[in-house]
Short mmCIF file of C-alpha atoms in Angstrom, two decimals:
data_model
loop_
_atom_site.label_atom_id
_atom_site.label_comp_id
_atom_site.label_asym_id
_atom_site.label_seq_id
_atom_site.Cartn_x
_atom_site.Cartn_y
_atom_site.Cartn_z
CA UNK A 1383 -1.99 -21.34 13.77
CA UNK A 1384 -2.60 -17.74 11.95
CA UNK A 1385 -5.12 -15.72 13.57
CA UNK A 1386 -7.25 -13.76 11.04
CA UNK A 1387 -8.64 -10.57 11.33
CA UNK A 1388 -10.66 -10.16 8.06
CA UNK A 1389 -12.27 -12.67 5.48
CA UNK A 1390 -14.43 -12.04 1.77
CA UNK A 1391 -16.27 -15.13 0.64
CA UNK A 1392 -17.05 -15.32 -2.78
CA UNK A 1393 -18.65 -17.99 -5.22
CA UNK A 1394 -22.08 -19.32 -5.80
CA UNK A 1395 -25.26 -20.33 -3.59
CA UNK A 1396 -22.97 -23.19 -1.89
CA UNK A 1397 -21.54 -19.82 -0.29
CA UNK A 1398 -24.05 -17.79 0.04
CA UNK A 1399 -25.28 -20.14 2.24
CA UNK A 1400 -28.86 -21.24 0.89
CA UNK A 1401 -30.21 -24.03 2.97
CA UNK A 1402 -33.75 -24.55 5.11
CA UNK A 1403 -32.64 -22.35 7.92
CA UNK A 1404 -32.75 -18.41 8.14
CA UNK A 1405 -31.44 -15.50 10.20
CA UNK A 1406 -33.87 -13.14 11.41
CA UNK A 1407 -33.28 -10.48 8.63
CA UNK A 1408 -34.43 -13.59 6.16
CA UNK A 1409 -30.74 -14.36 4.76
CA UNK A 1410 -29.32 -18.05 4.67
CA UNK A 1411 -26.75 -18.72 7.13
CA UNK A 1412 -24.30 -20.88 5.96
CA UNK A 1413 -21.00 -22.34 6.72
CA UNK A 1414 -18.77 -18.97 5.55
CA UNK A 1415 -21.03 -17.18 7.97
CA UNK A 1416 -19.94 -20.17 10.62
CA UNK A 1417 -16.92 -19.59 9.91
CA UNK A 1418 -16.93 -15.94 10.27
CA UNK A 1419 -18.36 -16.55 13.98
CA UNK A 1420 -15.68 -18.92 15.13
CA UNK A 1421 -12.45 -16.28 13.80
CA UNK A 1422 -14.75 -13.37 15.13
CA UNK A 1423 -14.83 -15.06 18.51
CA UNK A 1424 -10.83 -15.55 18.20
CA UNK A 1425 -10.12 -12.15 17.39
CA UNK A 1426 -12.25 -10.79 20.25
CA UNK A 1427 -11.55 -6.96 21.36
CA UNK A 1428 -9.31 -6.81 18.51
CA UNK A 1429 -12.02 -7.19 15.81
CA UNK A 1430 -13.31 -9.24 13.02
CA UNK A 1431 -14.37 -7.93 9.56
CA UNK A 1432 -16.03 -9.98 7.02
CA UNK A 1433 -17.86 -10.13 3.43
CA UNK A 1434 -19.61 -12.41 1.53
CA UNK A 1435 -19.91 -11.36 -1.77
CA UNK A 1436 -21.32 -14.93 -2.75
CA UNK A 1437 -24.58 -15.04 -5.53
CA UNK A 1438 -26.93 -17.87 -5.94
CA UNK A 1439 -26.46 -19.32 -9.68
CA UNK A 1440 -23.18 -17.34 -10.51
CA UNK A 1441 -20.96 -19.42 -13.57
CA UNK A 1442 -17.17 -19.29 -12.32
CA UNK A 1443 -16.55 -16.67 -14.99
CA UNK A 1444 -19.13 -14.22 -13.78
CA UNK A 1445 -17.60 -15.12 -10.10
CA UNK A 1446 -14.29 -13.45 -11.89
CA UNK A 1447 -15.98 -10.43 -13.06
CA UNK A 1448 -18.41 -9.39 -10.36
CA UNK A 1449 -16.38 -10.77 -7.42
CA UNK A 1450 -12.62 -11.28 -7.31
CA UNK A 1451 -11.64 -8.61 -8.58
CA UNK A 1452 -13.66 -7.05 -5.83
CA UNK A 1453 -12.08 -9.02 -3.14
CA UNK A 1454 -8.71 -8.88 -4.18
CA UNK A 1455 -8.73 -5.18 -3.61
CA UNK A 1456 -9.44 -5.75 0.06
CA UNK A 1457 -7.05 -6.29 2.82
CA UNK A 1458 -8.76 -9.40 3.76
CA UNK A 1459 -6.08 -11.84 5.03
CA UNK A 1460 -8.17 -15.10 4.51
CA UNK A 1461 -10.23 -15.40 0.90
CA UNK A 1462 -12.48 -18.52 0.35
CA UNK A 1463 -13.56 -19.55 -3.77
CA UNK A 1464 -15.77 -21.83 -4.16
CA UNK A 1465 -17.43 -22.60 -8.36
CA UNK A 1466 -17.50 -23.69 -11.26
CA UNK A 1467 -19.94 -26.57 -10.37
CA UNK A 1468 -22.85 -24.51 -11.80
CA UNK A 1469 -20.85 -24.73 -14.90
CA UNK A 1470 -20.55 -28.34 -14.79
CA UNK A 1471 -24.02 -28.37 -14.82
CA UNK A 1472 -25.08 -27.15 -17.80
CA UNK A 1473 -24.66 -29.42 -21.16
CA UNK A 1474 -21.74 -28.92 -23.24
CA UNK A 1475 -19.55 -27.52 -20.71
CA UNK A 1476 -16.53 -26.47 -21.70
CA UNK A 1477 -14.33 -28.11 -18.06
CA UNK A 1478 -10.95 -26.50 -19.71
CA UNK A 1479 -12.39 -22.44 -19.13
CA UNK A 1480 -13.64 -23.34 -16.38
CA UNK A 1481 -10.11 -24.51 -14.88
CA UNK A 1482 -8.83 -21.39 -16.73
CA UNK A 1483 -11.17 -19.01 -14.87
CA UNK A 1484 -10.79 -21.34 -11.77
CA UNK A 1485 -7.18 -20.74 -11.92
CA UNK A 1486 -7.31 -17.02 -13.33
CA UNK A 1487 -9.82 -16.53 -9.79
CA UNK A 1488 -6.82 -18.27 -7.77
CA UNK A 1489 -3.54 -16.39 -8.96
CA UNK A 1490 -5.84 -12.76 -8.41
CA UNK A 1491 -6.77 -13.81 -4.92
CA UNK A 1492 -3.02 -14.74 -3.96
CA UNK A 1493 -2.37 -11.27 -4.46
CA UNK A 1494 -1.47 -9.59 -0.86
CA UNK A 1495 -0.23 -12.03 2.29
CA UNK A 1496 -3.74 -13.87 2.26
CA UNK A 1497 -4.61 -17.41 2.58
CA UNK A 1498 -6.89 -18.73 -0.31
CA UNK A 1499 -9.32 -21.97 0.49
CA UNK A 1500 -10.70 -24.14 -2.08
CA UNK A 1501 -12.89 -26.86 -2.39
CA UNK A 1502 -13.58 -29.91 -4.00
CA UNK A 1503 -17.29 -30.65 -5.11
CA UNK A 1504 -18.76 -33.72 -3.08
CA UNK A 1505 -19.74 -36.73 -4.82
CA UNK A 1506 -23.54 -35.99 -6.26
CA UNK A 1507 -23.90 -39.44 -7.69
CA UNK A 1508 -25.19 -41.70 -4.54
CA UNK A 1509 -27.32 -38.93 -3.87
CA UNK A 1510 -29.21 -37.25 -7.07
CA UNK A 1511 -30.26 -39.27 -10.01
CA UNK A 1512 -29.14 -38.64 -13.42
CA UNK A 1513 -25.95 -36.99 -12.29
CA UNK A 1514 -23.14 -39.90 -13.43
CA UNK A 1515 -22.64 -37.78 -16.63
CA UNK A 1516 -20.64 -34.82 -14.45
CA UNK A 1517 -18.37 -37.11 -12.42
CA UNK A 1518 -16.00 -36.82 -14.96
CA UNK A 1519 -16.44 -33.49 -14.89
CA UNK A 1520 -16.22 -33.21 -11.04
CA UNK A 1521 -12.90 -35.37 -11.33
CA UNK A 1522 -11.09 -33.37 -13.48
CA UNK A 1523 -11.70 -30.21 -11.31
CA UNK A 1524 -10.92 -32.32 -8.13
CA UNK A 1525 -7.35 -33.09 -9.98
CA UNK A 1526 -7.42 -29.42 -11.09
CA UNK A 1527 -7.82 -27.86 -7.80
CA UNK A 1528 -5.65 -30.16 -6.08
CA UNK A 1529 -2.70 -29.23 -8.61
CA UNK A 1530 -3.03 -25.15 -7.36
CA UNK A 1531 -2.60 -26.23 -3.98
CA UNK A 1532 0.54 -28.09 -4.41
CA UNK A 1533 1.90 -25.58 -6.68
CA UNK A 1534 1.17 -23.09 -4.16
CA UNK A 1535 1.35 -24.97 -0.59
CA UNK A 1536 1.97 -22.36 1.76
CA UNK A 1537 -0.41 -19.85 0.54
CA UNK A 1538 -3.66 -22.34 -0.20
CA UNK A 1539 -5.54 -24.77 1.56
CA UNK A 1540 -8.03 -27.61 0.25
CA UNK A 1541 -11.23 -28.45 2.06
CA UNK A 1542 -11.74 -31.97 0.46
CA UNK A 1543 -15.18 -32.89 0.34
CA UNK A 1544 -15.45 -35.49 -2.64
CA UNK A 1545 -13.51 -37.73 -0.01
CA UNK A 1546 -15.60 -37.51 2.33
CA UNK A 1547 -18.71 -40.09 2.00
CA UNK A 1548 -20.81 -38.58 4.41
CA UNK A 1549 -22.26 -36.12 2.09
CA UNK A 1550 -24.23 -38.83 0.24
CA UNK A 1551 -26.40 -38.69 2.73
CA UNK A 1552 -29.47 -36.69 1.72
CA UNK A 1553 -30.34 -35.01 5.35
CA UNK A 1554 -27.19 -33.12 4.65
CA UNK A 1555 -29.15 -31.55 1.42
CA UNK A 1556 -31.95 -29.36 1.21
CA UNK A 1557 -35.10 -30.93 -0.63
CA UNK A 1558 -33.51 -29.49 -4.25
CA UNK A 1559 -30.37 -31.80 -3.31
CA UNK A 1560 -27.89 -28.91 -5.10
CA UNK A 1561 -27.99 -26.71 -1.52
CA UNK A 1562 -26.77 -28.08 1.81
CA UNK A 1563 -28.91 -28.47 4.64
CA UNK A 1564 -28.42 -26.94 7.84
CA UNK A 1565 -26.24 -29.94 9.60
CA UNK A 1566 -24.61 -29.85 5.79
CA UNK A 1567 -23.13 -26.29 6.26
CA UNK A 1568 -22.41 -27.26 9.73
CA UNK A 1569 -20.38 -29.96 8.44
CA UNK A 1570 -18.36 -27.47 6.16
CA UNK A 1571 -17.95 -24.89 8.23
CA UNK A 1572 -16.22 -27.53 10.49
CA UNK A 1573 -14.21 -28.77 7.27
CA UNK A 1574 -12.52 -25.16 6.73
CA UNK A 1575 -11.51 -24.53 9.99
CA UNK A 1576 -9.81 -28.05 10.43
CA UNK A 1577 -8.09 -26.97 6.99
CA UNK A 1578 -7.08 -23.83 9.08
CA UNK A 1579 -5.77 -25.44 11.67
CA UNK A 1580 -8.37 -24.90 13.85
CA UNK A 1581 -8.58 -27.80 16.67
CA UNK A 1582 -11.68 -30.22 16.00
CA UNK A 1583 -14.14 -29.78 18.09
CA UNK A 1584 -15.61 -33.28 16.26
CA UNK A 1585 -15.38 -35.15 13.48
CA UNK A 1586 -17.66 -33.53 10.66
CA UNK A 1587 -16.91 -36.67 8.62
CA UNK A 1588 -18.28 -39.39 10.87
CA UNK A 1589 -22.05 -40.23 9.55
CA UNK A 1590 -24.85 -39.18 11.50
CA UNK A 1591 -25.60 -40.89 14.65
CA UNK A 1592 -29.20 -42.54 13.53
CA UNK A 1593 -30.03 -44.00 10.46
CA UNK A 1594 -32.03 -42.61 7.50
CA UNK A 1595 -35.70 -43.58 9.00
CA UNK A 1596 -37.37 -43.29 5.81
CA UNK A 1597 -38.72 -45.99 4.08
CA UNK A 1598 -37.98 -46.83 0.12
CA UNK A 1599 -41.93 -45.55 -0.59
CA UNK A 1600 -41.24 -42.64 1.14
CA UNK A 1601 -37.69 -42.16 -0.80
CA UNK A 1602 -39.59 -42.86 -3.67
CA UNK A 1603 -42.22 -40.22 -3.04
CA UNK A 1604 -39.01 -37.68 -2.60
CA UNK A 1605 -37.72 -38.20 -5.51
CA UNK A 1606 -40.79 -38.03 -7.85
CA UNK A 1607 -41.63 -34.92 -5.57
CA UNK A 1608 -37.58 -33.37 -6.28
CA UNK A 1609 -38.04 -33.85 -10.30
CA UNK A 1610 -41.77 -31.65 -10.03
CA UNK A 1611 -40.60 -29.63 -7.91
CA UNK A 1612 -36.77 -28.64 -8.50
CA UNK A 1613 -35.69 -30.26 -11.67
CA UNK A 1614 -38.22 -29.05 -14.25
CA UNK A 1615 -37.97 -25.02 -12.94
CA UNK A 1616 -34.18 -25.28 -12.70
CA UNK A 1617 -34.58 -26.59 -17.08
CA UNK A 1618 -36.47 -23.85 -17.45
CA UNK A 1619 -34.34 -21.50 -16.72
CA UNK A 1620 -31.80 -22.95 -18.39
CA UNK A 1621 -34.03 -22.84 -21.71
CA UNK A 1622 -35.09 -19.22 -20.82
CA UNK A 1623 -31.40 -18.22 -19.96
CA UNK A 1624 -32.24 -16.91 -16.91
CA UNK A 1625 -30.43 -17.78 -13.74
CA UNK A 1626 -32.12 -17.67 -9.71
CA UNK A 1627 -29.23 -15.04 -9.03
CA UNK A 1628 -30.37 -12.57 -11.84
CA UNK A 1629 -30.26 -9.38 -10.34
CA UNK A 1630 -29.97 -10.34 -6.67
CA UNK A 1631 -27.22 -8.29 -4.72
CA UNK A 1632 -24.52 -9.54 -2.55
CA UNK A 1633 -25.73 -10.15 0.90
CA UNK A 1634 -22.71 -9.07 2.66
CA UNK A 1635 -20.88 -6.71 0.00
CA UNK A 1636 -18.63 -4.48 2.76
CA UNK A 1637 -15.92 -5.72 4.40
CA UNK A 1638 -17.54 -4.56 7.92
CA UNK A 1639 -17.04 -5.36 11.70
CA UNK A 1640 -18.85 -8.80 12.19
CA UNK A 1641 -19.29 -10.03 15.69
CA UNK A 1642 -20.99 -13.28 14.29
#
């Protein structure tokens, strides 16, 4: 099992961490800031450095310009890249640059003796109406991303959440149902450090212990409440051409001692 001593984050909100839950200087914590705490802990007297360079709303090729470039000039030994789903999102996508920036992201970030982690996208389509139009979208990535890690098996590792079914369960999402919850990050953040070899301290893809105790009105009620709410501001911006990172620094920019 490598022990790391320094690792940048980068991507969208997924890793900046946005979910219900905030640290007492009003940032998200998320699962690359679990993650951080667990190697911190490992590396004890020896130290732990770490960066998330992560933006809310960030398209995988503005993830290549602002952000990898950025990392790749560190001596982080352990990168994480995580986008391309806000891509996906948007009409008229065009999936073939994004697997060309995806994989453009992937070969700068295997510069250096590091270890690279990707994702797959969960499943959004038990979970958030109207969204059967980007599985196959999502599937194409999924077969995308899993091709860079075979090509490159010693040197990347996959944190496969489409497989897992117990993200359909909304009290994993946030209210908006794009951004993890809480337990949803924790569930992650248990996902990448199983991919690193980490011993599990549970299973983070067994379902949650009670059952969903909300009735069908009051499922109802969320989801007219989600489409006021999140869906109309989020076409908005799309029509306006504005994005919710626009402007909005890196949270974590430095490579600095982190104690978690």
């Amino acid at each position: 099992m490598r022990q790391y001593r320094a690792m940048v984050a980068v991507g969208d909100s997924f890793t900046e961490g946005m979910c219900d839950d905030t640290l007492p200087d009003g940032q998200f914590r998320g699962w690359a800031d679990r993650v951080a705490a667990v190697l911190a802990a490992e590396a004890g007297a020896d130290g732990f450095r770490y960066a998330n360079l992560a933006v809310r709303g960030k398209l995988i090729g503005q993830i290549r310009d602002e952000q990898v470039d950025l990392a790749a000039a560190t001596d982080a030994d352990l990168v994480t890249l995580a986008g391309g789903l806000n891509d996906v999102l948007r009409p008229g996508c065009d999936i073939a640059e994004v697997e060309r920036q995806l994989g453009a992201c992937t070969r700068a970030l295997l510069a250096g003796d590091r270890t690279v982690v990707l994702f797959t996208s969960t499943d959004p389509t038990r979970r958030m109406a109207g969204s059967r139009r980007l599985l196959p979208a999502i599937l194409r990535m999924k077969a995308f991303v899993e091709g860079v890690v075979r090509d490159h098996p010693d040197r990347v590792v996959l944190v496969d959440l489409f497989s897992a079914p117990v993200f359909d369960d909304r009290r994993l999402w946030a209210e908006d149902r794009l951004h993890l919850s809480p337990e949803g990050h924790r569930r992650v953040a248990l996902a990448v450090l199983e991919a690193l070899g980490r011993p599990a301290a549970e299973d983070w893809r067994a379902p949650l212990a009670e059952p969903d105790p909300r009735t069908r009105a009051q499922r109802a009620r969320a989801d007219a409440r989600w489409l006021g709410t999140h869906v109309g501001p989020w076409i908005g911006r799309r029509l306006r051409g504005r994005s919710s990172g626009d402007g909005r620094p890196a949270k974590r920019p430095e490579l600095l001692p982190y104690e978690g």
